[in-house]
PDB file of C-alpha atoms in Angstrom:
ATOM      1  CA  SER T   1      10.268 -27.376  -3.276  1.00 67.00           C
ATOM      2  CA  SER T   2       9.866 -25.405  -0.362  1.00 94.00           C
ATOM      3  CA  VAL T   3       6.964 -22.555   0.568  1.00 97.00           C
ATOM      4  CA  LEU T   4       7.638 -18.953   0.577  1.00 98.00           C
ATOM      5  CA  LYS T   5       5.043 -17.444   3.164  1.00 98.00           C
ATOM      6  CA  VAL T   6       4.454 -13.915   2.176  1.00 98.00           C
ATOM      7  CA  GLY T   7       2.534 -11.568   4.902  1.00 98.00           C
ATOM      8  CA  MET T   8       0.286  -8.935   3.377  1.00 97.00           C
ATOM      9  CA  GLU T   9      -3.289  -7.587   4.366  1.00 95.00           C
ATOM     10  CA  CYS T  10      -5.361  -8.538   1.458  1.00 94.00           C
ATOM     11  CA  ASP T  11      -7.389  -5.129   1.796  1.00 90.00           C
ATOM     12  CA  TYR T  12      -5.044  -2.286   0.203  1.00 88.00           C
ATOM     13  CA  ALA T  13      -5.816  -2.296  -3.525  1.00 87.00           C
ATOM     14  CA  PRO T  14      -3.831  -1.964  -5.873  1.00 90.00           C
ATOM     15  CA  PHE T  15      -1.404  -3.447  -3.804  1.00 93.00           C
ATOM     16  CA  ASN T  16      -3.353  -6.233  -2.376  1.00 95.00           C
ATOM     17  CA  TRP T  17      -6.969  -7.427  -1.903  1.00 94.00           C
ATOM     18  CA  THR T  18      -9.199 -10.449  -1.511  1.00 94.00           C
ATOM     19  CA  GLN T  19     -11.621 -11.508  -4.124  1.00 94.00           C
ATOM     20  CA  VAL T  20     -13.784 -14.825  -4.250  1.00 92.00           C
ATOM     21  CA  SER T  21     -12.659 -16.125  -7.920  1.00 91.00           C
ATOM     22  CA  ASP T  22      -9.494 -17.604  -9.228  1.00 93.00           C
ATOM     23  CA  SER T  23      -7.320 -15.767 -12.005  1.00 93.00           C
ATOM     24  CA  ASP T  24      -3.975 -15.720 -13.899  1.00 95.00           C
ATOM     25  CA  THR T  25      -2.395 -13.771 -11.322  1.00 96.00           C
ATOM     26  CA  ALA T  26      -4.277 -14.748  -8.416  1.00 96.00           C
ATOM     27  CA  VAL T  27      -3.093 -16.886  -5.405  1.00 96.00           C
ATOM     28  CA  ALA T  28      -5.348 -18.757  -2.974  1.00 94.00           C
ATOM     29  CA  ILE T  29      -5.391 -18.016   0.633  1.00 94.00           C
ATOM     30  CA  SER T  30      -8.169 -20.304   1.661  1.00 87.00           C
ATOM     31  CA  SER T  31     -10.628 -22.900   0.337  1.00 86.00           C
ATOM     32  CA  VAL T  32     -13.192 -19.947  -0.540  1.00 89.00           C
ATOM     33  CA  ASP T  33     -10.746 -17.041  -1.388  1.00 94.00           C
ATOM     34  CA  TYR T  34      -7.574 -15.518  -3.444  1.00 96.00           C
ATOM     35  CA  ALA T  35      -5.485 -12.945  -3.274  1.00 97.00           C
ATOM     36  CA  ASP T  36      -4.398 -10.695  -5.907  1.00 97.00           C
ATOM     37  CA  GLY T  37      -2.797  -7.334  -6.732  1.00 96.00           C
ATOM     38  CA  TYR T  38       0.717  -5.708  -7.142  1.00 97.00           C
ATOM     39  CA  ASP T  39       2.191  -7.248  -4.316  1.00 98.00           C
ATOM     40  CA  VAL T  40       0.713 -10.677  -4.949  1.00 98.00           C
ATOM     41  CA  VAL T  41       2.414 -10.414  -8.663  1.00 98.00           C
ATOM     42  CA  ILE T  42       5.982  -9.222  -7.329  1.00 98.00           C
ATOM     43  CA  ALA T  43       5.509 -12.234  -4.338  1.00 98.00           C
ATOM     44  CA  SER T  44       4.759 -14.984  -7.035  1.00 98.00           C
ATOM     45  CA  LEU T  45       7.698 -13.564  -9.751  1.00 98.00           C
ATOM     46  CA  ILE T  46      10.424 -13.721  -6.611  1.00 98.00           C
ATOM     47  CA  ALA T  47       9.072 -16.978  -5.134  1.00 98.00           C
ATOM     48  CA  GLU T  48       9.942 -18.264  -8.770  1.00 97.00           C
ATOM     49  CA  LYS T  49      13.118 -16.698  -8.950  1.00 97.00           C
ATOM     50  CA  ILE T  50      13.924 -18.094  -5.867  1.00 97.00           C
ATOM     51  CA  GLY T  51      12.822 -21.503  -6.444  1.00 97.00           C
ATOM     52  CA  ARG T  52      10.011 -21.405  -3.986  1.00 97.00           C
ATOM     53  CA  ASP T  53       6.055 -22.046  -4.093  1.00 96.00           C
ATOM     54  CA  VAL T  54       4.364 -18.648  -3.109  1.00 97.00           C
ATOM     55  CA  GLN T  55       2.122 -18.533  -0.159  1.00 97.00           C
ATOM     56  CA  ILE T  56       0.067 -15.778   0.725  1.00 97.00           C
ATOM     57  CA  VAL T  57      -0.783 -15.195   4.386  1.00 97.00           C
ATOM     58  CA  LYS T  58      -3.587 -12.630   5.101  1.00 96.00           C
ATOM     59  CA  THR T  59      -2.566 -10.724   7.989  1.00 95.00           C
ATOM     60  CA  ASP T  60      -3.607  -7.692   9.826  1.00 93.00           C
ATOM     61  CA  TRP T  61      -1.383  -4.773   9.061  1.00 93.00           C
ATOM     62  CA  ASP T  62      -0.355  -4.397  12.845  1.00 93.00           C
ATOM     63  CA  SER T  63       0.565  -7.971  12.966  1.00 96.00           C
ATOM     64  CA  LEU T  64       2.688  -8.299  10.164  1.00 97.00           C
ATOM     65  CA  ILE T  65       6.029  -7.568  12.011  1.00 97.00           C
ATOM     66  CA  PRO T  66       5.248  -9.401  14.868  1.00 97.00           C
ATOM     67  CA  SER T  67       4.298 -12.432  12.441  1.00 98.00           C
ATOM     68  CA  LEU T  68       7.688 -11.961  10.720  1.00 98.00           C
ATOM     69  CA  ASN T  69       9.533 -11.886  13.959  1.00 97.00           C
ATOM     70  CA  ALA T  70       7.465 -15.151  15.076  1.00 97.00           C
ATOM     71  CA  GLY T  71       8.675 -17.084  12.088  1.00 96.00           C
ATOM     72  CA  ALA T  72       4.994 -17.170  11.065  1.00 97.00           C
ATOM     73  CA  ILE T  73       5.761 -15.791   7.643  1.00 97.00           C
ATOM     74  CA  ASP T  74       9.090 -15.560   5.687  1.00 98.00           C
ATOM     75  CA  CYS T  75       8.647 -12.159   4.368  1.00 98.00           C
ATOM     76  CA  ILE T  76       6.065  -8.734   3.887  1.00 98.00           C
ATOM     77  CA  ILE T  77       5.273  -7.714   0.795  1.00 98.00           C
ATOM     78  CA  ALA T  78       2.438  -5.360   1.676  1.00 96.00           C
ATOM     79  CA  GLY T  79       2.986  -1.636   0.399  1.00 92.00           C
ATOM     80  CA  MET T  80       5.538  -1.135   3.935  1.00 93.00           C
ATOM     81  CA  THR T  81       7.677   1.917   3.797  1.00 92.00           C
ATOM     82  CA  GLU T  82      11.234   1.201   5.443  1.00 94.00           C
ATOM     83  CA  THR T  83      11.526   3.711   8.431  1.00 92.00           C
ATOM     84  CA  PRO T  84      14.119   3.997  11.216  1.00 93.00           C
ATOM     85  CA  GLN T  85      11.607   2.455  13.741  1.00 93.00           C
ATOM     86  CA  ARG T  86      10.527  -0.583  11.599  1.00 95.00           C
ATOM     87  CA  ALA T  87      14.362  -1.280  10.597  1.00 96.00           C
ATOM     88  CA  GLU T  88      15.188  -1.672  14.078  1.00 96.00           C
ATOM     89  CA  SER T  89      13.211  -4.983  14.377  1.00 96.00           C
ATOM     90  CA  VAL T  90      13.554  -6.165  10.602  1.00 98.00           C
ATOM     91  CA  SER T  91      15.631  -6.136   7.478  1.00 98.00           C
ATOM     92  CA  PHE T  92      14.603  -4.136   3.976  1.00 98.00           C
ATOM     93  CA  THR T  93      14.982  -4.716   0.442  1.00 98.00           C
ATOM     94  CA  THR T  94      15.744  -1.785  -1.885  1.00 97.00           C
ATOM     95  CA  PRO T  95      12.290  -0.267  -2.825  1.00 96.00           C
ATOM     96  CA  TYR T  96      10.106  -2.525  -4.931  1.00 96.00           C
ATOM     97  CA  TYR T  97       7.996   0.586  -5.836  1.00 94.00           C
ATOM     98  CA  GLU T  98       7.976   4.105  -5.281  1.00 89.00           C
ATOM     99  CA  SER T  99       5.149   6.596  -5.931  1.00 85.00           C
ATOM    100  CA  ASP T 100       3.881   9.949  -4.739  1.00 89.00           C
ATOM    101  CA  MET T 101       1.455  11.175  -1.600  1.00 94.00           C
ATOM    102  CA  VAL T 102      -1.693  12.775  -2.738  1.00 97.00           C
ATOM    103  CA  ILE T 103      -4.874  13.229  -1.761  1.00 98.00           C
ATOM    104  CA  ILE T 104      -8.448  11.765  -2.264  1.00 98.00           C
ATOM    105  CA  VAL T 105     -11.430  14.295  -1.992  1.00 98.00           C
ATOM    106  CA  ARG T 106     -15.137  14.244  -3.129  1.00 98.00           C
ATOM    107  CA  LYS T 107     -15.576  15.762  -6.354  1.00 97.00           C
ATOM    108  CA  ASP T 108     -17.933  18.125  -5.297  1.00 97.00           C
ATOM    109  CA  SER T 109     -15.564  19.550  -2.878  1.00 97.00           C
ATOM    110  CA  LYS T 110     -13.874  22.884  -2.871  1.00 96.00           C
ATOM    111  CA  LEU T 111     -10.482  21.320  -2.304  1.00 98.00           C
ATOM    112  CA  VAL T 112     -10.209  19.748  -5.859  1.00 97.00           C
ATOM    113  CA  ASN T 113      -8.445  22.700  -7.199  1.00 96.00           C
ATOM    114  CA  ILE T 114      -5.785  23.220  -4.222  1.00 97.00           C
ATOM    115  CA  SER T 115      -2.109  22.978  -5.082  1.00 96.00           C
ATOM    116  CA  SER T 116      -0.473  23.162  -1.537  1.00 98.00           C
ATOM    117  CA  ILE T 117      -1.118  20.957   1.433  1.00 98.00           C
ATOM    118  CA  GLN T 118      -1.747  24.027   3.822  1.00 98.00           C
ATOM    119  CA  GLU T 119      -4.798  24.522   2.095  1.00 98.00           C
ATOM    120  CA  LEU T 120      -6.175  22.039   3.879  1.00 98.00           C
ATOM    121  CA  SER T 121      -5.882  23.922   7.268  1.00 98.00           C
ATOM    122  CA  GLY T 122      -9.157  24.002   9.191  1.00 98.00           C
ATOM    123  CA  CYS T 123     -10.326  20.694   7.137  1.00 98.00           C
ATOM    124  CA  ASN T 124     -10.800  17.090   8.559  1.00 98.00           C
ATOM    125  CA  VAL T 125      -8.332  14.962   7.315  1.00 98.00           C
ATOM    126  CA  LEU T 126      -8.241  11.294   7.819  1.00 98.00           C
ATOM    127  CA  GLY T 127      -5.113   8.465   7.463  1.00 97.00           C
ATOM    128  CA  GLN T 128      -4.535   5.028   8.182  1.00 94.00           C
ATOM    129  CA  ALA T 129      -3.573   3.917  11.247  1.00 93.00           C
ATOM    130  CA  ASN T 130       0.330   3.095  12.012  1.00 89.00           C
ATOM    131  CA  THR T 131       1.357   4.373   8.763  1.00 89.00           C
ATOM    132  CA  THR T 132       2.835   7.381   7.001  1.00 89.00           C
ATOM    133  CA  TYR T 133      -0.305   8.122   5.434  1.00 92.00           C
ATOM    134  CA  ASP T 134      -1.477   9.291   9.217  1.00 96.00           C
ATOM    135  CA  GLU T 135       2.018  10.829   9.762  1.00 95.00           C
ATOM    136  CA  VAL T 136       1.976  13.114   7.405  1.00 96.00           C
ATOM    137  CA  ILE T 137      -1.127  14.773   8.219  1.00 98.00           C
ATOM    138  CA  ASP T 138       0.661  16.840  10.914  1.00 97.00           C
ATOM    139  CA  GLN T 139       2.819  18.665   8.270  1.00 98.00           C
ATOM    140  CA  ILE T 140      -0.542  20.722   7.697  1.00 98.00           C
ATOM    141  CA  GLU T 141      -0.628  23.745   9.555  1.00 98.00           C
ATOM    142  CA  GLY T 142      -4.157  24.063  11.480  1.00 98.00           C
ATOM    143  CA  VAL T 143      -5.500  20.678  10.475  1.00 98.00           C
ATOM    144  CA  ASN T 144      -8.461  18.662  12.212  1.00 98.00           C
ATOM    145  CA  HIS T 145      -6.388  15.680  12.220  1.00 98.00           C
ATOM    146  CA  LEU T 146      -9.051  12.895  12.653  1.00 98.00           C
ATOM    147  CA  THR T 147      -8.552   9.647  14.650  1.00 98.00           C
ATOM    148  CA  PRO T 148      -6.924   7.163  12.176  1.00 97.00           C
ATOM    149  CA  LEU T 149      -8.929   4.208  10.708  1.00 96.00           C
ATOM    150  CA  ALA T 150      -7.332   0.476  10.529  1.00 90.00           C
ATOM    151  CA  SER T 151      -8.814  -0.374   7.273  1.00 87.00           C
ATOM    152  CA  TYR T 152      -8.625   1.603   3.877  1.00 88.00           C
ATOM    153  CA  SER T 153     -12.116   0.991   2.576  1.00 88.00           C
ATOM    154  CA  ARG T 154     -13.543   2.341   6.013  1.00 93.00           C
ATOM    155  CA  MET T 155     -11.820   5.701   5.142  1.00 96.00           C
ATOM    156  CA  VAL T 156     -13.153   5.870   1.712  1.00 95.00           C
ATOM    157  CA  LEU T 157     -16.580   5.536   3.352  1.00 96.00           C
ATOM    158  CA  SER T 158     -15.496   8.110   5.682  1.00 97.00           C
ATOM    159  CA  LEU T 159     -15.057  10.560   3.093  1.00 98.00           C
ATOM    160  CA  GLN T 160     -18.204   9.625   1.240  1.00 97.00           C
ATOM    161  CA  SER T 161     -20.111  10.129   4.565  1.00 97.00           C
ATOM    162  CA  GLN T 162     -18.451  13.666   4.988  1.00 97.00           C
ATOM    163  CA  GLU T 163     -16.873  12.788   8.013  1.00 98.00           C
ATOM    164  CA  ALA T 164     -13.495  13.516   6.280  1.00 98.00           C
ATOM    165  CA  ASP T 165     -12.742  16.440   3.706  1.00 98.00           C
ATOM    166  CA  ALA T 166      -9.941  14.400   2.181  1.00 98.00           C
ATOM    167  CA  ILE T 167      -7.603  11.222   2.752  1.00 98.00           C
ATOM    168  CA  THR T 168      -3.922  10.698   2.310  1.00 97.00           C
ATOM    169  CA  ALA T 169      -3.258   8.247  -0.200  1.00 94.00           C
ATOM    170  CA  GLU T 170      -0.287   7.069  -2.448  1.00 91.00           C
ATOM    171  CA  LEU T 171      -1.082   7.706  -6.038  1.00 90.00           C
ATOM    172  CA  PRO T 172      -1.671   4.179  -7.362  1.00 87.00           C
ATOM    173  CA  VAL T 173      -3.889   3.666  -4.393  1.00 88.00           C
ATOM    174  CA  ALA T 174      -5.755   6.724  -5.178  1.00 92.00           C
ATOM    175  CA  ASN T 175      -5.932   5.945  -9.083  1.00 87.00           C
ATOM    176  CA  GLY T 176      -7.810   2.818  -7.970  1.00 83.00           C
ATOM    177  CA  VAL T 177      -9.987   4.329  -5.207  1.00 89.00           C
ATOM    178  CA  VAL T 178     -11.279   6.972  -7.971  1.00 91.00           C
ATOM    179  CA  ALA T 179     -11.974   4.502 -10.892  1.00 85.00           C
ATOM    180  CA  ALA T 180     -14.008   2.630  -8.495  1.00 86.00           C
ATOM    181  CA  ASN T 181     -16.001   5.451  -6.954  1.00 92.00           C
ATOM    182  CA  PRO T 182     -16.838   7.958  -9.648  1.00 93.00           C
ATOM    183  CA  ASP T 183     -17.816  10.717  -6.915  1.00 97.00           C
ATOM    184  CA  LEU T 184     -14.444  10.901  -5.514  1.00 97.00           C
ATOM    185  CA  THR T 185     -11.203  12.254  -7.189  1.00 97.00           C
ATOM    186  CA  TYR T 186      -7.761  12.973  -6.373  1.00 97.00           C
ATOM    187  CA  VAL T 187      -5.318  16.066  -5.836  1.00 97.00           C
ATOM    188  CA  THR T 188      -1.680  16.146  -6.524  1.00 95.00           C
ATOM    189  CA  PHE T 189       0.510  19.082  -5.177  1.00 96.00           C
ATOM    190  CA  SER T 190       2.622  21.614  -6.977  1.00 92.00           C
ATOM    191  CA  GLU T 191       6.518  21.123  -6.530  1.00 90.00           C
ATOM    192  CA  GLY T 192       7.967  21.746  -3.030  1.00 93.00           C
ATOM    193  CA  ASN T 193       3.979  22.197  -1.573  1.00 97.00           C
ATOM    194  CA  GLY T 194       3.571  18.614  -1.009  1.00 96.00           C
ATOM    195  CA  PHE T 195       3.922  16.297   1.909  1.00 96.00           C
ATOM    196  CA  VAL T 196       7.542  15.626   2.755  1.00 94.00           C
ATOM    197  CA  VAL T 197       7.438  12.130   3.049  1.00 92.00           C
ATOM    198  CA  ASP T 198       9.070   8.401   1.630  1.00 88.00           C
ATOM    199  CA  THR T 199       6.589   7.032  -0.462  1.00 87.00           C
ATOM    200  CA  SER T 200       8.697   3.851  -1.586  1.00 92.00           C
ATOM    201  CA  VAL T 201       7.818   0.377  -0.502  1.00 93.00           C
ATOM    202  CA  SER T 202      10.249  -2.213   0.441  1.00 97.00           C
ATOM    203  CA  ILE T 203      10.209  -6.321   1.330  1.00 98.00           C
ATOM    204  CA  ALA T 204      10.761  -6.867   4.819  1.00 98.00           C
ATOM    205  CA  VAL T 205      12.366 -10.455   6.155  1.00 98.00           C
ATOM    206  CA  ALA T 206      13.821 -10.898   9.641  1.00 97.00           C
ATOM    207  CA  LYS T 207      16.578  -9.384  11.178  1.00 95.00           C
ATOM    208  CA  ASP T 208      18.933 -12.554  11.147  1.00 87.00           C
ATOM    209  CA  ASN T 209      17.640 -13.765   7.808  1.00 95.00           C
ATOM    210  CA  THR T 210      20.619 -12.701   5.521  1.00 96.00           C
ATOM    211  CA  GLU T 211      20.567 -15.317   3.325  1.00 97.00           C
ATOM    212  CA  LEU T 212      16.736 -15.070   2.377  1.00 98.00           C
ATOM    213  CA  LEU T 213      17.178 -10.977   2.254  1.00 98.00           C
ATOM    214  CA  ASN T 214      19.739 -11.675  -0.405  1.00 98.00           C
ATOM    215  CA  GLN T 215      18.025 -14.131  -2.590  1.00 98.00           C
ATOM    216  CA  ILE T 216      14.837 -11.778  -2.534  1.00 98.00           C
ATOM    217  CA  GLN T 217      16.941  -8.755  -2.987  1.00 98.00           C
ATOM    218  CA  ASN T 218      18.796 -10.519  -6.003  1.00 98.00           C
ATOM    219  CA  ALA T 219      15.481 -11.561  -7.524  1.00 98.00           C
ATOM    220  CA  LEU T 220      13.973  -8.102  -7.065  1.00 97.00           C
ATOM    221  CA  ASP T 221      16.945  -6.744  -8.926  1.00 97.00           C
ATOM    222  CA  SER T 222      15.930  -8.858 -11.964  1.00 97.00           C
ATOM    223  CA  ILE T 223      12.741  -7.001 -12.168  1.00 96.00           C
ATOM    224  CA  THR T 224      13.105  -4.012 -14.291  1.00 94.00           C
ATOM    225  CA  GLN T 225      11.653  -0.517 -13.477  1.00 90.00           C
ATOM    226  CA  GLU T 226       9.364  -0.978 -16.875  1.00 90.00           C
ATOM    227  CA  GLU T 227       8.262  -4.093 -15.611  1.00 95.00           C
ATOM    228  CA  ARG T 228       7.137  -2.764 -12.399  1.00 94.00           C
ATOM    229  CA  MET T 229       5.357  -0.002 -13.655  1.00 90.00           C
ATOM    230  CA  GLN T 230       3.457  -2.520 -16.220  1.00 93.00           C
ATOM    231  CA  ILE T 231       2.513  -4.755 -13.307  1.00 95.00           C
ATOM    232  CA  MET T 232       1.363  -2.032 -11.333  1.00 92.00           C
ATOM    233  CA  GLU T 233      -1.008  -0.542 -14.384  1.00 87.00           C
ATOM    234  CA  ALA T 234      -2.479  -4.023 -14.674  1.00 92.00           C
ATOM    235  CA  ALA T 235      -3.230  -4.301 -11.167  1.00 92.00           C
ATOM    236  CA  VAL T 236      -5.033  -0.841 -11.183  1.00 85.00           C
ATOM    237  CA  ILE T 237      -7.023  -2.038 -14.043  1.00 85.00           C
ATOM    238  CA  ARG T 238      -8.128  -5.319 -12.513  1.00 89.00           C
ATOM    239  CA  GLN T 239      -8.763  -4.302  -8.902  1.00 86.00           C
ATOM    240  CA  PRO T 240     -12.209  -5.108  -7.716  1.00 81.00           C
ATOM    241  CA  ALA T 241     -14.402  -1.718  -6.791  1.00 67.00           C
ATOM    242  CA  VAL T 242     -14.265  -0.591  -3.194  1.00 51.00           C
ATOM    243  CA  GLU T 243     -17.670  -1.627  -1.912  1.00 47.00           C
ATOM    244  CA  GLU T 244     -18.832  -2.493   1.503  1.00 38.00           C
TER     245      GLU T 244
END
């Protein structure tokens, strides 16, 4: 059967990560390493449902859409949110996961008890480059918006070394980071006092590839919300510790 080439960073647990050992849920990305995570399981399920073999193509975040448009990959399953700007160059399915935007802080920080993003005024807040994680920071009045970093593991280090007071994260990512780093915790905000942001993630395919978009959408529609939650919970549990 033909191959479904799926692009992702393989560095964004629990959505996707790289590991050296094989497992029931992992997919080989080279002769020496494997990809696993929520995105990998979703990609494997979708490929199976449309009668193709899954291939994970490890791709830097900023290269995902160019790679898709160049035909190097067939789709992006990488924790990507549909935005008007992205939708100009690629087509998206309905969301395959939705969560909340939170912040991760050090456990010994005075920020552990805040309930509004405005209480981060005057703090050093860090996001990931070219993502909604970075864009939402400007919703905090008087924030010291740090220069975004390309990799999420670097962001965690910046927080631990006290360069950043807080880093933005979607809830499943925050869960994973905190599980792997006992010195950190995450903060959720009270109703109406959090970030205004779309935290849903969707699958992207090339603009003109209506046939594949429909196939993937139909496959996705057959994965229930309950199944999606179970897949994410399992990914959070088995993700590797965030270590440099």
